[in-house]
Amino acid sequence: MANPEAVLTDVTGRDGFQMEKEWIPTDRKVEILNGILASGVKRLEATSFVSPKAVPQLKDAKEVLARINRGDAEIIVLVPNLKGAELAREAGADKINFVLSISETHNQKNVRRTVEESLGQLNEITGVFSPERIVLSLGTTFGCPFEGLYPVDKVQAVIEKVADMGLSQITLCDTTGMANPKQVTEFVRTLSARFPEQRFALHLHNTRGMGLANLIAGYQEGIRHFDAALGGIGGCPFAPGASGNVALDDVAHMLELMDVETGADLEGLIGTAGRMQEILGYELPGQVMKAGPAKTVHTV
């Protein structure tokens, strides 16, 4: 019997590419993203309208959006402020992702604002994008390298402040891979009970090797939307130790073995991950792209 389906959002184009120091030609970015879309992924966070000085790798955001084969996929763009939201609207993004950190210290390092100032900016953005077209990502949900681990109450307090904005899509982000399965279970259970109107998602990093375990903990508590990056690339340039996201291909493989439908073509993802590895010129951390699917039978 199949388990409830899961929705995968690929964040390679934004969270993945933003950490790359060597310039990736726009043609190659488009090639990779089109490969992901051709593999059946229906939600793509393609890029970010952020200052080119802060993240020069994403200065071609407008061109990337114009050139990807969108089809019927939902295209999301990360924005740090009102100006970014206006640019995303002009470029035809379906939705925007606004990131706000639970940690005051990380929020200052990431967007140079207090949490309250970011909340004010989010309120202004609801005048550009309707609330149903805004995804709110809560960075450092499960802990911060500058402030340590903290209780779920701190996260709950921030969500309560956006309750009147009409937002219904909140992503809980383990920005630096500090979460553990017990903590994910507790946080998701508590927040889902307190805010039943919200559709929570998980954005996990595999920094300490617990990414897939944390994803399963969230799935068992009812989470059905998950972010992932092809080959496990990515991280946050404003947080120490924020290594790669959970690998999209590893996640799709695991869920497929669990009879959880994702719509993703695993072989297509593995092929695109291999091509991306060639383009980037170093070995990616993803596992299934190296070992192959568990169902593969080798001849003796």
Short mmCIF file of N, CA and C in Angstrom, two decimals, residues 48-184:
data_model
loop_
_atom_site.label_atom_id
_atom_site.label_comp_id
_atom_site.label_asym_id
_atom_site.label_seq_id
_atom_site.Cartn_x
_atom_site.Cartn_y
_atom_site.Cartn_z
N SER A 48 17.44 33.84 -7.07
CA SER A 48 17.11 34.84 -6.06
C SER A 48 17.39 36.23 -6.60
N PHE A 49 16.47 37.15 -6.33
CA PHE A 49 16.71 38.56 -6.65
C PHE A 49 17.33 39.22 -5.43
N VAL A 50 18.61 38.97 -5.26
CA VAL A 50 19.38 39.49 -4.15
C VAL A 50 20.46 40.40 -4.73
N SER A 51 21.05 41.24 -3.91
CA SER A 51 22.09 42.14 -4.39
C SER A 51 23.25 41.36 -5.02
N PRO A 52 23.66 41.72 -6.24
CA PRO A 52 24.80 41.06 -6.88
C PRO A 52 26.09 41.19 -6.06
N LYS A 53 26.17 42.24 -5.24
CA LYS A 53 27.34 42.39 -4.38
C LYS A 53 27.36 41.34 -3.28
N ALA A 54 26.17 41.00 -2.79
CA ALA A 54 26.07 40.01 -1.72
C ALA A 54 26.27 38.59 -2.25
N VAL A 55 25.61 38.30 -3.37
CA VAL A 55 25.69 36.95 -3.97
C VAL A 55 25.90 37.11 -5.48
N PRO A 56 27.13 37.35 -5.92
CA PRO A 56 27.37 37.60 -7.34
C PRO A 56 26.99 36.43 -8.25
N GLN A 57 26.98 35.22 -7.72
CA GLN A 57 26.64 34.06 -8.54
C GLN A 57 25.23 34.14 -9.12
N LEU A 58 24.35 34.88 -8.47
CA LEU A 58 22.95 34.94 -8.90
C LEU A 58 22.59 36.24 -9.61
N LYS A 59 23.58 36.94 -10.12
CA LYS A 59 23.31 38.22 -10.79
C LYS A 59 22.56 38.04 -12.11
N ASP A 60 22.49 36.81 -12.61
CA ASP A 60 21.77 36.54 -13.86
C ASP A 60 20.36 36.01 -13.62
N ALA A 61 19.78 36.34 -12.48
CA ALA A 61 18.47 35.80 -12.08
C ALA A 61 17.40 36.02 -13.14
N LYS A 62 17.32 37.22 -13.67
CA LYS A 62 16.27 37.53 -14.64
C LYS A 62 16.42 36.68 -15.90
N GLU A 63 17.65 36.51 -16.38
CA GLU A 63 17.88 35.73 -17.59
C GLU A 63 17.58 34.25 -17.35
N VAL A 64 17.98 33.74 -16.20
CA VAL A 64 17.70 32.33 -15.87
C VAL A 64 16.20 32.08 -15.89
N LEU A 65 15.44 32.96 -15.25
CA LEU A 65 13.98 32.79 -15.21
C LEU A 65 13.38 32.82 -16.61
N ALA A 66 13.91 33.66 -17.46
CA ALA A 66 13.36 33.80 -18.80
C ALA A 66 13.65 32.59 -19.68
N ARG A 67 14.69 31.83 -19.35
CA ARG A 67 15.15 30.78 -20.26
C ARG A 67 14.81 29.36 -19.83
N ILE A 68 14.40 29.14 -18.60
CA ILE A 68 14.10 27.76 -18.20
C ILE A 68 12.78 27.30 -18.83
N ASN A 69 12.69 26.00 -19.04
CA ASN A 69 11.48 25.40 -19.62
C ASN A 69 10.47 25.15 -18.50
N ARG A 70 9.66 26.14 -18.22
CA ARG A 70 8.79 26.09 -17.05
C ARG A 70 7.69 25.04 -17.17
N GLY A 71 7.11 24.89 -18.33
CA GLY A 71 6.00 23.95 -18.47
C GLY A 71 4.92 24.24 -17.45
N ASP A 72 4.46 23.20 -16.75
CA ASP A 72 3.44 23.40 -15.72
C ASP A 72 4.03 23.42 -14.32
N ALA A 73 5.35 23.60 -14.23
CA ALA A 73 6.00 23.65 -12.92
C ALA A 73 5.75 25.00 -12.24
N GLU A 74 5.77 24.99 -10.93
CA GLU A 74 5.62 26.21 -10.14
C GLU A 74 7.02 26.77 -9.88
N ILE A 75 7.25 28.00 -10.33
CA ILE A 75 8.58 28.61 -10.22
C ILE A 75 8.59 29.62 -9.08
N ILE A 76 9.52 29.40 -8.17
CA ILE A 76 9.65 30.21 -6.96
C ILE A 76 10.98 30.95 -7.00
N VAL A 77 10.99 32.15 -6.46
CA VAL A 77 12.21 32.96 -6.40
C VAL A 77 12.37 33.48 -4.98
N LEU A 78 13.58 33.37 -4.44
CA LEU A 78 13.83 33.94 -3.11
C LEU A 78 14.03 35.44 -3.22
N VAL A 79 13.44 36.18 -2.30
CA VAL A 79 13.64 37.63 -2.26
C VAL A 79 13.97 38.04 -0.83
N PRO A 80 14.92 38.97 -0.65
CA PRO A 80 15.28 39.41 0.69
C PRO A 80 14.55 40.66 1.15
N ASN A 81 13.87 41.33 0.21
CA ASN A 81 13.27 42.62 0.55
C ASN A 81 12.20 43.00 -0.48
N LEU A 82 11.62 44.18 -0.29
CA LEU A 82 10.56 44.66 -1.17
C LEU A 82 11.04 44.83 -2.61
N LYS A 83 12.24 45.36 -2.79
CA LYS A 83 12.78 45.54 -4.14
C LYS A 83 12.89 44.20 -4.86
N GLY A 84 13.36 43.18 -4.14
CA GLY A 84 13.46 41.85 -4.73
C GLY A 84 12.11 41.31 -5.13
N ALA A 85 11.09 41.56 -4.31
CA ALA A 85 9.74 41.11 -4.63
C ALA A 85 9.22 41.78 -5.90
N GLU A 86 9.50 43.06 -6.04
CA GLU A 86 9.06 43.78 -7.24
C GLU A 86 9.75 43.23 -8.49
N LEU A 87 11.04 42.91 -8.38
CA LEU A 87 11.76 42.33 -9.51
C LEU A 87 11.23 40.94 -9.85
N ALA A 88 10.89 40.17 -8.83
CA ALA A 88 10.35 38.82 -9.05
C ALA A 88 9.00 38.89 -9.76
N ARG A 89 8.19 39.86 -9.38
CA ARG A 89 6.89 40.04 -10.04
C ARG A 89 7.08 40.39 -11.51
N GLU A 90 8.00 41.32 -11.78
CA GLU A 90 8.26 41.72 -13.17
C GLU A 90 8.78 40.55 -14.00
N ALA A 91 9.53 39.64 -13.36
CA ALA A 91 10.12 38.51 -14.08
C ALA A 91 9.16 37.34 -14.24
N GLY A 92 7.98 37.44 -13.63
CA GLY A 92 6.97 36.41 -13.81
C GLY A 92 7.07 35.22 -12.89
N ALA A 93 7.64 35.40 -11.70
CA ALA A 93 7.70 34.30 -10.74
C ALA A 93 6.29 33.93 -10.28
N ASP A 94 6.04 32.64 -10.11
CA ASP A 94 4.73 32.21 -9.61
C ASP A 94 4.58 32.52 -8.13
N LYS A 95 5.66 32.30 -7.38
CA LYS A 95 5.66 32.57 -5.94
C LYS A 95 7.01 33.13 -5.55
N ILE A 96 7.05 33.73 -4.37
CA ILE A 96 8.32 34.17 -3.81
C ILE A 96 8.55 33.49 -2.48
N ASN A 97 9.81 33.37 -2.13
CA ASN A 97 10.21 32.81 -0.84
C ASN A 97 10.92 33.91 -0.07
N PHE A 98 10.35 34.29 1.06
CA PHE A 98 10.94 35.33 1.91
C PHE A 98 11.55 34.64 3.12
N VAL A 99 12.84 34.90 3.35
CA VAL A 99 13.55 34.24 4.45
C VAL A 99 13.70 35.19 5.62
N LEU A 100 13.33 34.68 6.78
CA LEU A 100 13.43 35.40 8.05
C LEU A 100 14.03 34.43 9.05
N SER A 101 15.09 34.81 9.72
CA SER A 101 15.73 33.90 10.68
C SER A 101 15.11 34.02 12.06
N ILE A 102 14.99 32.89 12.73
CA ILE A 102 14.55 32.89 14.12
C ILE A 102 15.62 33.54 15.00
N SER A 103 16.86 33.33 14.64
CA SER A 103 18.00 33.89 15.37
C SER A 103 18.23 35.35 14.99
N GLU A 104 18.26 36.22 15.98
CA GLU A 104 18.54 37.64 15.73
C GLU A 104 19.93 37.81 15.11
N THR A 105 20.90 37.07 15.63
CA THR A 105 22.27 37.21 15.14
C THR A 105 22.37 36.80 13.68
N HIS A 106 21.78 35.66 13.34
CA HIS A 106 21.85 35.20 11.94
C HIS A 106 21.07 36.12 11.02
N ASN A 107 19.94 36.64 11.49
CA ASN A 107 19.16 37.55 10.64
C ASN A 107 19.96 38.80 10.31
N GLN A 108 20.69 39.30 11.30
CA GLN A 108 21.54 40.47 11.06
C GLN A 108 22.64 40.16 10.06
N LYS A 109 23.25 39.00 10.17
CA LYS A 109 24.33 38.63 9.25
C LYS A 109 23.80 38.35 7.85
N ASN A 110 22.59 37.80 7.78
CA ASN A 110 22.03 37.38 6.50
C ASN A 110 21.42 38.54 5.72
N VAL A 111 20.62 39.37 6.39
CA VAL A 111 19.92 40.46 5.69
C VAL A 111 20.13 41.83 6.33
N ARG A 112 20.97 41.88 7.37
CA ARG A 112 21.30 43.14 8.04
C ARG A 112 20.07 43.85 8.60
N ARG A 113 19.20 43.07 9.20
CA ARG A 113 18.01 43.62 9.85
C ARG A 113 17.73 42.86 11.13
N THR A 114 16.99 43.50 12.03
CA THR A 114 16.47 42.78 13.18
C THR A 114 15.31 41.92 12.70
N VAL A 115 14.89 40.98 13.52
CA VAL A 115 13.74 40.15 13.17
C VAL A 115 12.50 41.02 13.00
N GLU A 116 12.32 42.00 13.87
CA GLU A 116 11.16 42.89 13.77
C GLU A 116 11.19 43.69 12.47
N GLU A 117 12.36 44.13 12.05
CA GLU A 117 12.47 44.87 10.80
C GLU A 117 12.14 43.97 9.61
N SER A 118 12.55 42.72 9.67
CA SER A 118 12.21 41.78 8.59
C SER A 118 10.71 41.52 8.55
N LEU A 119 10.09 41.42 9.71
CA LEU A 119 8.64 41.25 9.75
C LEU A 119 7.93 42.44 9.11
N GLY A 120 8.45 43.63 9.35
CA GLY A 120 7.87 44.82 8.73
C GLY A 120 8.03 44.79 7.22
N GLN A 121 9.19 44.32 6.75
CA GLN A 121 9.42 44.21 5.31
C GLN A 121 8.48 43.18 4.69
N LEU A 122 8.27 42.08 5.40
CA LEU A 122 7.34 41.04 4.92
C LEU A 122 5.93 41.60 4.78
N ASN A 123 5.52 42.40 5.73
CA ASN A 123 4.20 43.01 5.67
C ASN A 123 4.06 43.90 4.43
N GLU A 124 5.12 44.63 4.11
CA GLU A 124 5.10 45.47 2.90
C GLU A 124 5.02 44.62 1.64
N ILE A 125 5.69 43.49 1.64
CA ILE A 125 5.72 42.62 0.46
C ILE A 125 4.34 42.05 0.16
N THR A 126 3.50 41.90 1.18
CA THR A 126 2.14 41.39 0.93
C THR A 126 1.34 42.36 0.06
N GLY A 127 1.85 43.57 -0.13
CA GLY A 127 1.21 44.50 -1.05
C GLY A 127 1.63 44.28 -2.49
N VAL A 128 2.70 43.49 -2.70
CA VAL A 128 3.20 43.19 -4.04
C VAL A 128 2.77 41.79 -4.48
N PHE A 129 2.87 40.85 -3.57
CA PHE A 129 2.43 39.47 -3.81
C PHE A 129 1.34 39.14 -2.80
N SER A 130 0.26 38.53 -3.25
CA SER A 130 -0.81 38.13 -2.34
C SER A 130 -0.27 37.05 -1.40
N PRO A 131 -0.79 36.96 -0.17
CA PRO A 131 -0.26 36.02 0.82
C PRO A 131 -0.17 34.58 0.33
N GLU A 132 -1.13 34.14 -0.51
CA GLU A 132 -1.08 32.75 -0.98
C GLU A 132 0.07 32.50 -1.97
N ARG A 133 0.72 33.58 -2.42
CA ARG A 133 1.86 33.44 -3.33
C ARG A 133 3.19 33.69 -2.62
N ILE A 134 3.15 33.71 -1.30
CA ILE A 134 4.35 33.93 -0.50
C ILE A 134 4.64 32.70 0.35
N VAL A 135 5.86 32.20 0.22
CA VAL A 135 6.36 31.16 1.12
C VAL A 135 7.26 31.85 2.14
N LEU A 136 7.00 31.64 3.42
CA LEU A 136 7.84 32.20 4.47
C LEU A 136 8.79 31.11 4.97
N SER A 137 10.07 31.31 4.77
CA SER A 137 11.06 30.36 5.27
C SER A 137 11.67 30.89 6.56
N LEU A 138 11.58 30.09 7.60
CA LEU A 138 12.12 30.48 8.90
C LEU A 138 13.51 29.87 9.06
N GLY A 139 14.52 30.68 8.78
CA GLY A 139 15.90 30.22 8.90
C GLY A 139 16.27 29.92 10.35
N THR A 140 17.23 29.06 10.53
CA THR A 140 17.72 28.65 11.86
C THR A 140 16.59 28.23 12.79
N THR A 141 15.58 27.55 12.25
CA THR A 141 14.45 27.11 13.07
C THR A 141 14.91 26.21 14.21
N PHE A 142 15.85 25.34 13.93
CA PHE A 142 16.22 24.31 14.90
C PHE A 142 17.49 24.63 15.68
N GLY A 143 18.06 25.79 15.43
CA GLY A 143 19.27 26.18 16.13
C GLY A 143 20.14 27.07 15.27
N CYS A 144 21.06 27.77 15.92
CA CYS A 144 21.90 28.75 15.24
C CYS A 144 23.34 28.59 15.71
N PRO A 145 24.32 28.64 14.81
CA PRO A 145 25.72 28.51 15.23
C PRO A 145 26.20 29.65 16.12
N PHE A 146 25.47 30.76 16.13
CA PHE A 146 25.84 31.90 16.96
C PHE A 146 25.09 31.92 18.29
N GLU A 147 23.91 31.29 18.32
CA GLU A 147 23.07 31.34 19.52
C GLU A 147 22.77 29.97 20.12
N GLY A 148 23.19 28.91 19.44
CA GLY A 148 22.97 27.56 19.96
C GLY A 148 21.57 27.04 19.69
N LEU A 149 21.21 25.97 20.40
CA LEU A 149 19.88 25.38 20.28
C LEU A 149 18.90 26.17 21.15
N TYR A 150 17.64 26.20 20.73
CA TYR A 150 16.64 26.89 21.54
C TYR A 150 15.31 26.15 21.48
N PRO A 151 14.41 26.45 22.42
CA PRO A 151 13.14 25.73 22.48
C PRO A 151 12.19 26.12 21.36
N VAL A 152 11.21 25.26 21.13
CA VAL A 152 10.22 25.49 20.08
C VAL A 152 9.41 26.76 20.34
N ASP A 153 9.33 27.18 21.59
CA ASP A 153 8.58 28.39 21.94
C ASP A 153 9.09 29.62 21.18
N LYS A 154 10.41 29.66 20.94
CA LYS A 154 10.98 30.81 20.23
C LYS A 154 10.48 30.86 18.79
N VAL A 155 10.32 29.71 18.17
CA VAL A 155 9.79 29.63 16.81
C VAL A 155 8.31 29.99 16.80
N GLN A 156 7.59 29.46 17.76
CA GLN A 156 6.16 29.72 17.87
C GLN A 156 5.88 31.21 18.01
N ALA A 157 6.71 31.90 18.77
CA ALA A 157 6.50 33.33 18.99
C ALA A 157 6.62 34.12 17.69
N VAL A 158 7.54 33.73 16.82
CA VAL A 158 7.70 34.42 15.54
C VAL A 158 6.51 34.14 14.62
N ILE A 159 6.06 32.88 14.58
CA ILE A 159 4.92 32.53 13.72
C ILE A 159 3.67 33.28 14.17
N GLU A 160 3.50 33.44 15.45
CA GLU A 160 2.34 34.18 15.96
C GLU A 160 2.32 35.61 15.45
N LYS A 161 3.51 36.18 15.21
CA LYS A 161 3.58 37.56 14.74
C LYS A 161 3.17 37.72 13.27
N VAL A 162 3.19 36.62 12.51
CA VAL A 162 2.78 36.71 11.11
C VAL A 162 1.37 36.15 10.90
N ALA A 163 0.73 35.74 11.98
CA ALA A 163 -0.58 35.08 11.87
C ALA A 163 -1.62 35.95 11.18
N ASP A 164 -1.53 37.25 11.37
CA ASP A 164 -2.54 38.15 10.79
C ASP A 164 -2.23 38.58 9.36
N MET A 165 -1.13 38.10 8.79
CA MET A 165 -0.77 38.49 7.42
C MET A 165 -1.42 37.61 6.37
N GLY A 166 -2.06 36.55 6.79
CA GLY A 166 -2.74 35.66 5.84
C GLY A 166 -1.84 34.64 5.17
N LEU A 167 -0.61 34.48 5.66
CA LEU A 167 0.31 33.51 5.08
C LEU A 167 -0.10 32.09 5.48
N SER A 168 0.08 31.16 4.57
CA SER A 168 -0.32 29.77 4.88
C SER A 168 0.74 28.75 4.50
N GLN A 169 1.91 29.21 4.05
CA GLN A 169 2.99 28.30 3.66
C GLN A 169 4.27 28.70 4.39
N ILE A 170 4.63 27.91 5.38
CA ILE A 170 5.81 28.21 6.19
C ILE A 170 6.78 27.03 6.12
N THR A 171 8.03 27.35 5.79
CA THR A 171 9.07 26.33 5.72
C THR A 171 9.97 26.44 6.94
N LEU A 172 10.14 25.33 7.64
CA LEU A 172 11.01 25.26 8.80
C LEU A 172 12.40 24.86 8.32
N CYS A 173 13.37 25.75 8.48
CA CYS A 173 14.69 25.55 7.87
C CYS A 173 15.76 25.20 8.90
N ASP A 174 16.43 24.09 8.65
CA ASP A 174 17.59 23.70 9.46
C ASP A 174 18.83 24.21 8.74
N THR A 175 19.05 25.50 8.84
CA THR A 175 20.01 26.22 8.00
C THR A 175 21.43 25.67 8.07
N THR A 176 21.86 25.24 9.24
CA THR A 176 23.23 24.73 9.39
C THR A 176 23.27 23.28 9.85
N GLY A 177 22.20 22.54 9.62
CA GLY A 177 22.21 21.11 9.92
C GLY A 177 22.40 20.78 11.38
N MET A 178 21.75 21.52 12.27
CA MET A 178 21.88 21.29 13.71
C MET A 178 20.77 20.41 14.27
N ALA A 179 19.73 20.15 13.49
CA ALA A 179 18.56 19.42 14.00
C ALA A 179 18.85 17.93 14.15
N ASN A 180 18.04 17.29 15.00
CA ASN A 180 18.06 15.84 15.13
C ASN A 180 16.63 15.33 15.04
N PRO A 181 16.41 14.05 14.74
CA PRO A 181 15.05 13.54 14.54
C PRO A 181 14.10 13.76 15.72
N LYS A 182 14.60 13.60 16.94
CA LYS A 182 13.74 13.82 18.10
C LYS A 182 13.26 15.27 18.15
N GLN A 183 14.17 16.19 17.88
CA GLN A 183 13.83 17.61 17.89
C GLN A 183 12.85 17.95 16.77
N VAL A 184 13.08 17.41 15.57
CA VAL A 184 12.17 17.65 14.45
C VAL A 184 10.77 17.15 14.80
#
